[in-house]
Every structure is written in structure tokens, then in C-alpha cells.
PDB file of C-alpha atoms in Angstrom:
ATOM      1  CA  UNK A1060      38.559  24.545  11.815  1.00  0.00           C
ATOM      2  CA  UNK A1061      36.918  27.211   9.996  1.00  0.00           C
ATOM      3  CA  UNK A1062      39.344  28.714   7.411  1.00  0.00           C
ATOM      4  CA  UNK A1063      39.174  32.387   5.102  1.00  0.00           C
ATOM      5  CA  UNK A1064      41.152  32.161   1.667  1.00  0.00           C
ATOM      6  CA  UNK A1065      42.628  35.319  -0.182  1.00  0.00           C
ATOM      7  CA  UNK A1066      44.474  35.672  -3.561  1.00  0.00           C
ATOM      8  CA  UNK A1067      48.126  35.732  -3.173  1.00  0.00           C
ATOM      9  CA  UNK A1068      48.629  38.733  -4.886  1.00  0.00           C
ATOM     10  CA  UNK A1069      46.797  41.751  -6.697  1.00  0.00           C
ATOM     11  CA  UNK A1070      47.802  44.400  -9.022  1.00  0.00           C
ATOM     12  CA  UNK A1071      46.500  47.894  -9.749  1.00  0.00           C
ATOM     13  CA  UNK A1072      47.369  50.886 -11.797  1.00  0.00           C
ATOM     14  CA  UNK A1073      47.613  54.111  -9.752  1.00  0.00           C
ATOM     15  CA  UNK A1074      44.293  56.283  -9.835  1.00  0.00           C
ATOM     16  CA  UNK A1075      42.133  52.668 -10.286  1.00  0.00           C
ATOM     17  CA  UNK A1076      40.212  50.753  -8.554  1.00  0.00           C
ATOM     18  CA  UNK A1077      41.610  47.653  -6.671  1.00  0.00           C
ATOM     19  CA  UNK A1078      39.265  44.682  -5.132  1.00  0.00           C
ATOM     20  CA  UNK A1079      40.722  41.909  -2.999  1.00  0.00           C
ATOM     21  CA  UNK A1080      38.177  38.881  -1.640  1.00  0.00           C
ATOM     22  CA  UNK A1081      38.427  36.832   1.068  1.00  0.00           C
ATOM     23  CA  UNK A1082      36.290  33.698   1.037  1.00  0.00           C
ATOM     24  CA  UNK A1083      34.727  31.190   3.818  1.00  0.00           C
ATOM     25  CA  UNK A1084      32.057  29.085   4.637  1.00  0.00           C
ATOM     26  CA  UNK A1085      28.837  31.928   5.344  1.00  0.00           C
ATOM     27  CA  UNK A1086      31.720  34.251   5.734  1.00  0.00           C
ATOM     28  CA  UNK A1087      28.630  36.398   5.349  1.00  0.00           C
ATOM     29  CA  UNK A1088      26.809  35.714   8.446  1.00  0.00           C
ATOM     30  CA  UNK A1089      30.110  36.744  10.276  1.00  0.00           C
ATOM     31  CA  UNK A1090      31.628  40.491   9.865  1.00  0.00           C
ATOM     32  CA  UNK A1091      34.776  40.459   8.407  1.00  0.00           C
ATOM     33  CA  UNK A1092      37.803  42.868   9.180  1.00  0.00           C
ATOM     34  CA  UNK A1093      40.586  43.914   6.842  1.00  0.00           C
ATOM     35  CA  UNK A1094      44.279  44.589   7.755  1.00  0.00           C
ATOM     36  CA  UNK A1095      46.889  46.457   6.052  1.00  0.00           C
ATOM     37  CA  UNK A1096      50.391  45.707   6.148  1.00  0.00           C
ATOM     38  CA  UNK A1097      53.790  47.435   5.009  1.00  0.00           C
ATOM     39  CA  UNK A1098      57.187  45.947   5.121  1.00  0.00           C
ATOM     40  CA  UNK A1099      58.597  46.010   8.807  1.00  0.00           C
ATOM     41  CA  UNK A1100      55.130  47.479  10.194  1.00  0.00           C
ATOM     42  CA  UNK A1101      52.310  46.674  12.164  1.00  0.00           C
ATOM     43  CA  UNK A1102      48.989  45.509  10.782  1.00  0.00           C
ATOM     44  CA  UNK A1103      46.749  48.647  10.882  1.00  0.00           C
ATOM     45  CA  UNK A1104      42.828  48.434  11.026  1.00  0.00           C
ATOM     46  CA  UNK A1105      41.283  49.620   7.856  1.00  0.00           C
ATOM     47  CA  UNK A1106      37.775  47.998   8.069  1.00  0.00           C
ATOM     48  CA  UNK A1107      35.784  46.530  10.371  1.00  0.00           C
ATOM     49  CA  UNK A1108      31.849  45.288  10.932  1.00  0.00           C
ATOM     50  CA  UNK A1109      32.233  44.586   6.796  1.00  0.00           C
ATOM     51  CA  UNK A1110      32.175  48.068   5.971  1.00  0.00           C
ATOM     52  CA  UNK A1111      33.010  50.476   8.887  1.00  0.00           C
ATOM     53  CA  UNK A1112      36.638  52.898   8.857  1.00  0.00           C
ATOM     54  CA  UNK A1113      38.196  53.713  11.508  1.00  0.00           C
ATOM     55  CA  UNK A1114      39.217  57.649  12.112  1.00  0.00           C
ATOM     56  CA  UNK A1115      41.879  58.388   9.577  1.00  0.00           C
ATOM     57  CA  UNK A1116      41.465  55.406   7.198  1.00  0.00           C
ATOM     58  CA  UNK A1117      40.067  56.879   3.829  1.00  0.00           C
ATOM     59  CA  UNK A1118      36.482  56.905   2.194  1.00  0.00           C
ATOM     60  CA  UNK A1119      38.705  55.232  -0.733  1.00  0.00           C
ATOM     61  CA  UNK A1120      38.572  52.312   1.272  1.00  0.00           C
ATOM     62  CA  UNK A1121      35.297  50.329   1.420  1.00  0.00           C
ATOM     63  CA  UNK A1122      33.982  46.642   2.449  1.00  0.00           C
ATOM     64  CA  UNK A1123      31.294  44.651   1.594  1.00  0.00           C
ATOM     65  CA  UNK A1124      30.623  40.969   3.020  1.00  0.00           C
ATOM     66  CA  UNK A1125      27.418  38.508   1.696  1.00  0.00           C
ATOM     67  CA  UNK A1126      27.490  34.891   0.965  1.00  0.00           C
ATOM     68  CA  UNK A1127      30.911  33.325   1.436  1.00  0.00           C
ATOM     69  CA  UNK A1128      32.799  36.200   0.598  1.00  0.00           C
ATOM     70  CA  UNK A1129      33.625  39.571   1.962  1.00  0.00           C
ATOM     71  CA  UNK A1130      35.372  42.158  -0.206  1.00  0.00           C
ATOM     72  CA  UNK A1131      38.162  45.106   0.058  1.00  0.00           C
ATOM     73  CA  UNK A1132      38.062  47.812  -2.499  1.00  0.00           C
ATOM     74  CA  UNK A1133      40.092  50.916  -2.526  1.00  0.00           C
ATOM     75  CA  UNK A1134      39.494  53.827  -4.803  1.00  0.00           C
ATOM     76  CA  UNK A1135      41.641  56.312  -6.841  1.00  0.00           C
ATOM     77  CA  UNK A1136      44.313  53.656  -5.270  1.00  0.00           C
ATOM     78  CA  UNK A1137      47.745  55.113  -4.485  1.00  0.00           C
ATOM     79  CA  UNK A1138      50.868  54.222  -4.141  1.00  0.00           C
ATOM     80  CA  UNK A1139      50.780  54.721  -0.646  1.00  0.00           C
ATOM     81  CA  UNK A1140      48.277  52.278  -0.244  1.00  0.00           C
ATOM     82  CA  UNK A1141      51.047  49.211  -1.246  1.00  0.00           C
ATOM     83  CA  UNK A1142      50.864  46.209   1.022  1.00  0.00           C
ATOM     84  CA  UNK A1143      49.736  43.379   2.742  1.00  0.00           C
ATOM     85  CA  UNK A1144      45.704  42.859   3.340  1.00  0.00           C
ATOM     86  CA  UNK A1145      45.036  40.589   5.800  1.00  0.00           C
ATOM     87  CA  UNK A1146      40.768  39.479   6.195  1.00  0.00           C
ATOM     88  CA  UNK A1147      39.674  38.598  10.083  1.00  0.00           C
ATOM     89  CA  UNK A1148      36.739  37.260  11.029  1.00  0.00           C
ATOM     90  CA  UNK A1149      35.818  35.106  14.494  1.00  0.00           C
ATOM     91  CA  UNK A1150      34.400  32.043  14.420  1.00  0.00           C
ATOM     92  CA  UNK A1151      32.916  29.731  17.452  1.00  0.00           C
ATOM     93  CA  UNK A1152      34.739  26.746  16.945  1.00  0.00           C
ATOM     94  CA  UNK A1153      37.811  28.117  16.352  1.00  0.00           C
ATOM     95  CA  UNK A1154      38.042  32.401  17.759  1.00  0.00           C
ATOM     96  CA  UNK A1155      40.025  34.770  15.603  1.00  0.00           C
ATOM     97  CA  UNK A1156      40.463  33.909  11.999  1.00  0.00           C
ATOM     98  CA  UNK A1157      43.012  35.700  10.203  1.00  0.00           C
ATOM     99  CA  UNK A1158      43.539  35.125   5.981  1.00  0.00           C
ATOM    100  CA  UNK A1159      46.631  34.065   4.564  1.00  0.00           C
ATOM    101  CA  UNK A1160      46.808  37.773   3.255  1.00  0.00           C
ATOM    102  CA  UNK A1161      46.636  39.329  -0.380  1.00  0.00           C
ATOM    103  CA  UNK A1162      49.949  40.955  -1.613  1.00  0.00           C
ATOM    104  CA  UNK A1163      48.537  44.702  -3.669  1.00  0.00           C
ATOM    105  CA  UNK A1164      51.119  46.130  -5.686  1.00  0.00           C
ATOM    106  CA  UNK A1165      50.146  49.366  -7.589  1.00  0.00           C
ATOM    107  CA  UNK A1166      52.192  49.152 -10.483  1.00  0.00           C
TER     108      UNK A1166
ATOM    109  CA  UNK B 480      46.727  58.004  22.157  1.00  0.00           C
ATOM    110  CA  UNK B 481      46.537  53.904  23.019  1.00  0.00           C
ATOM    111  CA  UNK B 482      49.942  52.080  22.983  1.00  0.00           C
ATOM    112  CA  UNK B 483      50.943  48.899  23.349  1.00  0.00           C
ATOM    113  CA  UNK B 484      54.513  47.789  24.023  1.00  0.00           C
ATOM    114  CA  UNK B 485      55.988  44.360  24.148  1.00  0.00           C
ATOM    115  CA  UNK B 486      58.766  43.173  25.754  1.00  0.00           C
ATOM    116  CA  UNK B 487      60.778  40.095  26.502  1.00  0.00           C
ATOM    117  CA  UNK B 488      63.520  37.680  25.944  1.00  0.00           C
ATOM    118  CA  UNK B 489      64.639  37.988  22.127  1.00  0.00           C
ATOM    119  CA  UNK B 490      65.988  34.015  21.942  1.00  0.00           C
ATOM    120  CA  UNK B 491      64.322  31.185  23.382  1.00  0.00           C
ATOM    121  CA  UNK B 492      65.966  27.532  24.108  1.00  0.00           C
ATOM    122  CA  UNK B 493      63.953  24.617  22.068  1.00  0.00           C
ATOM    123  CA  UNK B 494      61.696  23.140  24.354  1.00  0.00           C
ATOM    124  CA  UNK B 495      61.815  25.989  26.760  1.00  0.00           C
ATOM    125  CA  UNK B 496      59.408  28.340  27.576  1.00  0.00           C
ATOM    126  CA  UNK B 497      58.480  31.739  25.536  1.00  0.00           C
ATOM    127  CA  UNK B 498      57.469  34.605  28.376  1.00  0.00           C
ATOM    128  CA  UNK B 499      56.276  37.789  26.499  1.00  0.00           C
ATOM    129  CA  UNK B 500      54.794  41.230  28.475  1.00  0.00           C
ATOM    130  CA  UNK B 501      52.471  43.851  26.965  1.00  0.00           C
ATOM    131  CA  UNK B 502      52.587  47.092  28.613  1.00  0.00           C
ATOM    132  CA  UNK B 503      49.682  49.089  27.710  1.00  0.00           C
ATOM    133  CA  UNK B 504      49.796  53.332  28.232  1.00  0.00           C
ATOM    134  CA  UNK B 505      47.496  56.208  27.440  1.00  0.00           C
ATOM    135  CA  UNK B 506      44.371  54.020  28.317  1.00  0.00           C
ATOM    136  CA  UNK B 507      42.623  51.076  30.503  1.00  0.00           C
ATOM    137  CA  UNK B 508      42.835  47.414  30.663  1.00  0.00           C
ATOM    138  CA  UNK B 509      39.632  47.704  32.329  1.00  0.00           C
ATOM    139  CA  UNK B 510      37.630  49.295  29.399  1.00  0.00           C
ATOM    140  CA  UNK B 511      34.401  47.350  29.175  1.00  0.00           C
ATOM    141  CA  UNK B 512      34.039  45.414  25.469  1.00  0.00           C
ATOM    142  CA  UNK B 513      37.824  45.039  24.978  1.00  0.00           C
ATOM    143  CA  UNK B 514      40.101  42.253  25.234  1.00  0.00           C
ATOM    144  CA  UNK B 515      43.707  41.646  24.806  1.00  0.00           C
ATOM    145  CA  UNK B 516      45.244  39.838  22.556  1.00  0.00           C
ATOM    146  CA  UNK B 517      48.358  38.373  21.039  1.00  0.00           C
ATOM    147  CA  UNK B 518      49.238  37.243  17.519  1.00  0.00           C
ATOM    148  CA  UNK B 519      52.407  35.963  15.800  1.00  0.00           C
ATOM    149  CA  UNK B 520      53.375  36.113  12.391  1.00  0.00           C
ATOM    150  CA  UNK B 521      56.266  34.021  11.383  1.00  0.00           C
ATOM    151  CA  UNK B 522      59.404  35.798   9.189  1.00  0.00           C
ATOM    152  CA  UNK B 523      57.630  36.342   5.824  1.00  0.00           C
ATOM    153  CA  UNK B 524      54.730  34.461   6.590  1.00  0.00           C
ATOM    154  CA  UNK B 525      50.848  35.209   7.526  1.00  0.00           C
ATOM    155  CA  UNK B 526      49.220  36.470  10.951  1.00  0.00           C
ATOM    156  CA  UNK B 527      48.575  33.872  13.629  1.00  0.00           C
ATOM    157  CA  UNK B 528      45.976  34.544  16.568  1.00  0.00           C
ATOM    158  CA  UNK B 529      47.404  33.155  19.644  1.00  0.00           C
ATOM    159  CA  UNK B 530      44.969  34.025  22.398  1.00  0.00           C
ATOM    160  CA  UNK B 531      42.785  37.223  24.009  1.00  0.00           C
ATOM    161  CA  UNK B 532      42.287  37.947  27.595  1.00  0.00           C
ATOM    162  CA  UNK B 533      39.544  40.028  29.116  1.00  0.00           C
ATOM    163  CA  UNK B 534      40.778  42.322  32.207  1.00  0.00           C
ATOM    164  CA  UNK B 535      38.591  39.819  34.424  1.00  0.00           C
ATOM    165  CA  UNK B 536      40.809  37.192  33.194  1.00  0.00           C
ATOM    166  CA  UNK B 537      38.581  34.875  30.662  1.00  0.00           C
ATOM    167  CA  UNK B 538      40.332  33.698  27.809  1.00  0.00           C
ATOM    168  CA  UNK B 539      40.047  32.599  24.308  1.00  0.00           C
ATOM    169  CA  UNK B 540      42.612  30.544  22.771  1.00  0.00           C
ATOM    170  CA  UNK B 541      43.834  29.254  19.630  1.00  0.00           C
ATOM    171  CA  UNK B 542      42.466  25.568  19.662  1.00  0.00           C
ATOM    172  CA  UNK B 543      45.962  24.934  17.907  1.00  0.00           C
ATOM    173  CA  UNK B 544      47.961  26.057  20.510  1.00  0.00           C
ATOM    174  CA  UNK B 545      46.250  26.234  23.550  1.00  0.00           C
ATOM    175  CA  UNK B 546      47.919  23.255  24.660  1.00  0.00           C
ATOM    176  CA  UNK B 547      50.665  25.019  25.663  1.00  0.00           C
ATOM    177  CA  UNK B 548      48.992  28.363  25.618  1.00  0.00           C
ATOM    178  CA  UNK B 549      48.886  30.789  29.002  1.00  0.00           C
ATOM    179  CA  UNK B 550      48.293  34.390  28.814  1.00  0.00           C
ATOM    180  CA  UNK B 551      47.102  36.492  32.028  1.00  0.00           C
ATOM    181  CA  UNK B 552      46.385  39.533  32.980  1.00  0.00           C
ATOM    182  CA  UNK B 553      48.031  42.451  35.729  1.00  0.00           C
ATOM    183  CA  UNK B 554      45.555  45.049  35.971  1.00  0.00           C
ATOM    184  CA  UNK B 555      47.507  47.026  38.703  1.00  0.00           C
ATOM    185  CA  UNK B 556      50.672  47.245  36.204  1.00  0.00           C
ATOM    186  CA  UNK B 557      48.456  47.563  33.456  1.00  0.00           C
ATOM    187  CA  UNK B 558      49.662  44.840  31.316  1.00  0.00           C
ATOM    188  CA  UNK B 559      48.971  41.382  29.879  1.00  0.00           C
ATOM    189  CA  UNK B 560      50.986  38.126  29.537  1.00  0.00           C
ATOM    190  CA  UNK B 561      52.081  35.572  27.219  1.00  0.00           C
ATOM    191  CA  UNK B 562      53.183  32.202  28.133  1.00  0.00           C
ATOM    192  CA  UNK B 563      54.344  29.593  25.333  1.00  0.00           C
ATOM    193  CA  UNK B 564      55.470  26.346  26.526  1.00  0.00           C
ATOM    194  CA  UNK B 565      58.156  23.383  24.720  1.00  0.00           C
ATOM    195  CA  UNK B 566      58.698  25.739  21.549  1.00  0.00           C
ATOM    196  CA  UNK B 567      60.636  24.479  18.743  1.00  0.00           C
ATOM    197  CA  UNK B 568      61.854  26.389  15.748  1.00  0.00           C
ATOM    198  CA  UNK B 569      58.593  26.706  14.178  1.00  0.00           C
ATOM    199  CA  UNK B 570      57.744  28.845  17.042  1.00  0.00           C
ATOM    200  CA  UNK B 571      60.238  31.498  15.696  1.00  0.00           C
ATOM    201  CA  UNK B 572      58.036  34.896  15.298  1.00  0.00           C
ATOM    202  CA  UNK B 573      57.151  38.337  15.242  1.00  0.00           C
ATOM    203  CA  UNK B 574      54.298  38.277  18.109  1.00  0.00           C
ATOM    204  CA  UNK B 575      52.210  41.235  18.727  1.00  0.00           C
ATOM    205  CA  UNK B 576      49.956  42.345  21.397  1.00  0.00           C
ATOM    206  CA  UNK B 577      46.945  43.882  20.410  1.00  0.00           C
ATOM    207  CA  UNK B 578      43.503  45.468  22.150  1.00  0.00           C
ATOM    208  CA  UNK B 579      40.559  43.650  20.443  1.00  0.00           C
ATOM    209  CA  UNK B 580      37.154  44.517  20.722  1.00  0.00           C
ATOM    210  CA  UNK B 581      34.742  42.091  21.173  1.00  0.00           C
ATOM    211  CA  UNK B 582      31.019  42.473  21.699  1.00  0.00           C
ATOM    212  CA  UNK B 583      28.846  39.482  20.905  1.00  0.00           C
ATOM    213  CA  UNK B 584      27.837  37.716  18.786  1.00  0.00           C
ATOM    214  CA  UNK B 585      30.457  38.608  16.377  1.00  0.00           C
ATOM    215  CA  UNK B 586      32.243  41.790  16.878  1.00  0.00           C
ATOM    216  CA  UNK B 587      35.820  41.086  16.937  1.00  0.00           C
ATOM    217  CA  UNK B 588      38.529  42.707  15.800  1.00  0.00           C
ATOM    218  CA  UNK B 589      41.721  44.683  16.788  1.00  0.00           C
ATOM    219  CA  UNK B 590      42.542  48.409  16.639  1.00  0.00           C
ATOM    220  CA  UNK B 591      45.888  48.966  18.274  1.00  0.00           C
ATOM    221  CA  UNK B 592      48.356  46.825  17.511  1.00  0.00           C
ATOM    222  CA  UNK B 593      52.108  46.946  18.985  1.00  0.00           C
ATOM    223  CA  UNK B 594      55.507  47.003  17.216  1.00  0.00           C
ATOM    224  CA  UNK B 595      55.468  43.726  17.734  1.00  0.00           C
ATOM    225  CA  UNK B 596      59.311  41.293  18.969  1.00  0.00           C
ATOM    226  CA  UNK B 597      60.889  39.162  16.898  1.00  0.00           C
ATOM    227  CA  UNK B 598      61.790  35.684  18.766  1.00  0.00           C
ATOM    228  CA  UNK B 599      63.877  33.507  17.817  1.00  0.00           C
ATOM    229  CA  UNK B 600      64.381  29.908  18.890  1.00  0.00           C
ATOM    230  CA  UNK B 601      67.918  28.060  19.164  1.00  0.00           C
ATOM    231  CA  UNK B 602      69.949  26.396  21.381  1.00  0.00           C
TER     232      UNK B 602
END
């Protein structure tokens, strides 16, 4: 079954620039989606297509997919912007394929 | 504005059977290039994809759970289903519905999610 990794955690200082990865096989001929996640929330959509925001996501947040690995950065990151990032992608074999998710902490 | 709402029993017997409902307001079931989906995340744990539904009623499941995997589809209450057959504890979730778009060959992904229900299973 066709499988996407992502750090456990990653840390940022407010106002910098934070980059998460997600990895799998040709993850690059796929698009990739990215998820954030606060405590006792829903996931909300903040990338999709590798690179696309939905209305009210900000341009701080940008994607990029090639190879095996797709990545999440976010700009001028903010406190606000604490949580769990979840990558998606779809697969043949095995439909929707969600990351174990990537902890960010602005510290 | 899209919502999705599930509802459903909040404790499940082991080996029973998990029946969830999705009510969807403030748009269509019928929208071409969307499906309908659910996903579980377990207490303090990743997401899970369960299963999508289109409003024709042709699925996608989970290969590891579609064993015991139904979900359907009411287009005249506007709503989607989740079956989930002999769970055991490691069933015990948070499961969401979701709208997913899907247009081949690979866009897929979800934009409105529910609150999401916590079930629990125990006897």
C-alpha cells in the first residue's frame, strides 16, 4: 500500500519561515494536499493541487511537490498558525492517503 | 456556506455494528466532481480515510477496511452513510464526514470537513 511519511514534529521562531515535507514513492507525479489541525478542531484545507489556497488561507502559505517529496512552507509564521499538518495525496492501489502528520510549534 | 453534520450513536458494543449519518446543508449532494467522504482519526492519533461516495452511489474504499466497510448515499434527505461492521476497541474514533473533490486522474482532496463524533467502543 502506498504510504507518505512526515517529521513528527517542527519548530519555528515567530516572524520565520517554517518547511514541513512529506515523502512517497513519485509523490511527485501525484498532487499532494496539506491539512491543518488545532487541538479539538477539524482538519482545514490549506493547500491543494501542490500549490493552490483555498479562499481565506494566506499567501504565507505555499506548496511545492517534485520527486518523492512535496513540501509546506509558511511565511512570517505566527502563532496562530500552531498545529497539526497533515499531507494527502490519492493513490490507485490504495485511494486517499493521508500522512502521519507533522506537529509545528512556533516557539 | 457548506456544512456537514454528523450524527449517531456515541458507544458501540464490540463486535456490533457502527451506523454514522452526515447531513449536509447550504449546498448539493448532487454537485458534479464531488464525493463524500468519511475519515476517522483515533484519540491522539493520525487521520484515517475510510471511504467516499459519489451522489450516484460509486464508492471508493479503504482496501483496509472495506471488508466491513458500507457507506451509501440519500439524495432526497441530502445525506450520506456510514456503516462499520464487528468493531473492536481499535475502532474507537473521532470520524468525520467530509465533501471531497475528485476529478481524474488525481484531483482529490477535501474542503469541508464536519465537527466530526467521537465513538467509543465497550461493552
Amino acid at each position: 500500500s502506498y504510504e507518505l511519511t512526515q517529521p513528527s514534529s517542527v519548530s519555528v521562531s515567530p516572524g520565520q519561515t517554517a518547511s514541513m515535507s512529506c515523502s512517497g514513492a513519485r509523490l511527485g507525479n501525484k498532487y499532494a494536499s496539506w491539512y491543518r489541525q488545532k487541538p479539538g478542531q477539524s482538519p482545514v484545507l490549506v493547500i491543494y493541487q501542490d500549490n493552490k489556497r483555498p479562499s481565506g488561507i494566506p499567501e504565507r502559505f505555499s506548496g511545492s511537490n517534485s520527486g518523492n517529496t512535496a513540501t509546506l512552507t509558511i511565511s512570517e509564521t505566527q502563532a496562530l498558525d500552531e498545529g497539526d499538518y497533515y499531507c494527502q495525496a490519492w493513490d490507485g492501489s490504495t485511494g486517499v492517503v493521508f500522512g502521519g502528520g507533522t506537529k509545528l510549534t512556533v516557539l | 456556506q457548506l456544512q456537514l453534520q454528523e450524527s449517531g450513536p456515541g458507544l458501540v458494543k464490540p463486535s456490533e455494528t457502527l451506523s454514522l449519518t452526515c447531513a449536509v446543508s447550504g449546498g448539493s449532494l448532487t454537485t458534479t466532481n464531488y464525493y463524500w467522504g468519511w475519515i476517522r482519526q483515533p484519540p491522539g492519533k493520525g487521520l484515517e480515510w475510510i471511504g467516499s461516495i459519489s451522489y450516484t452511489g460509486s464508492t471508493y474504499y479503504n482496501p483496509s477496511l472495506k471488508s466491513r466497510v458500507t457507506i451509501s448515499v440519500d439524495t432526497s434527505q441530502n445525506q450520506f452513510s456510514l456503516n462499520l461492521t464487528s468493531v473492536t476497541a481499535a475502532d474507537k474514533s473521532i470520524y468525520y464526514c467530509a465533501r471531497m473533490w475528485l476529478k481524474r486522474p488525481k484531483e482529490y482532496f477535501f474542503d469541508y470537513w464536519g465537527l466530526g463524533t467521537l465513538v467509543t467502543v465497550s461493552s
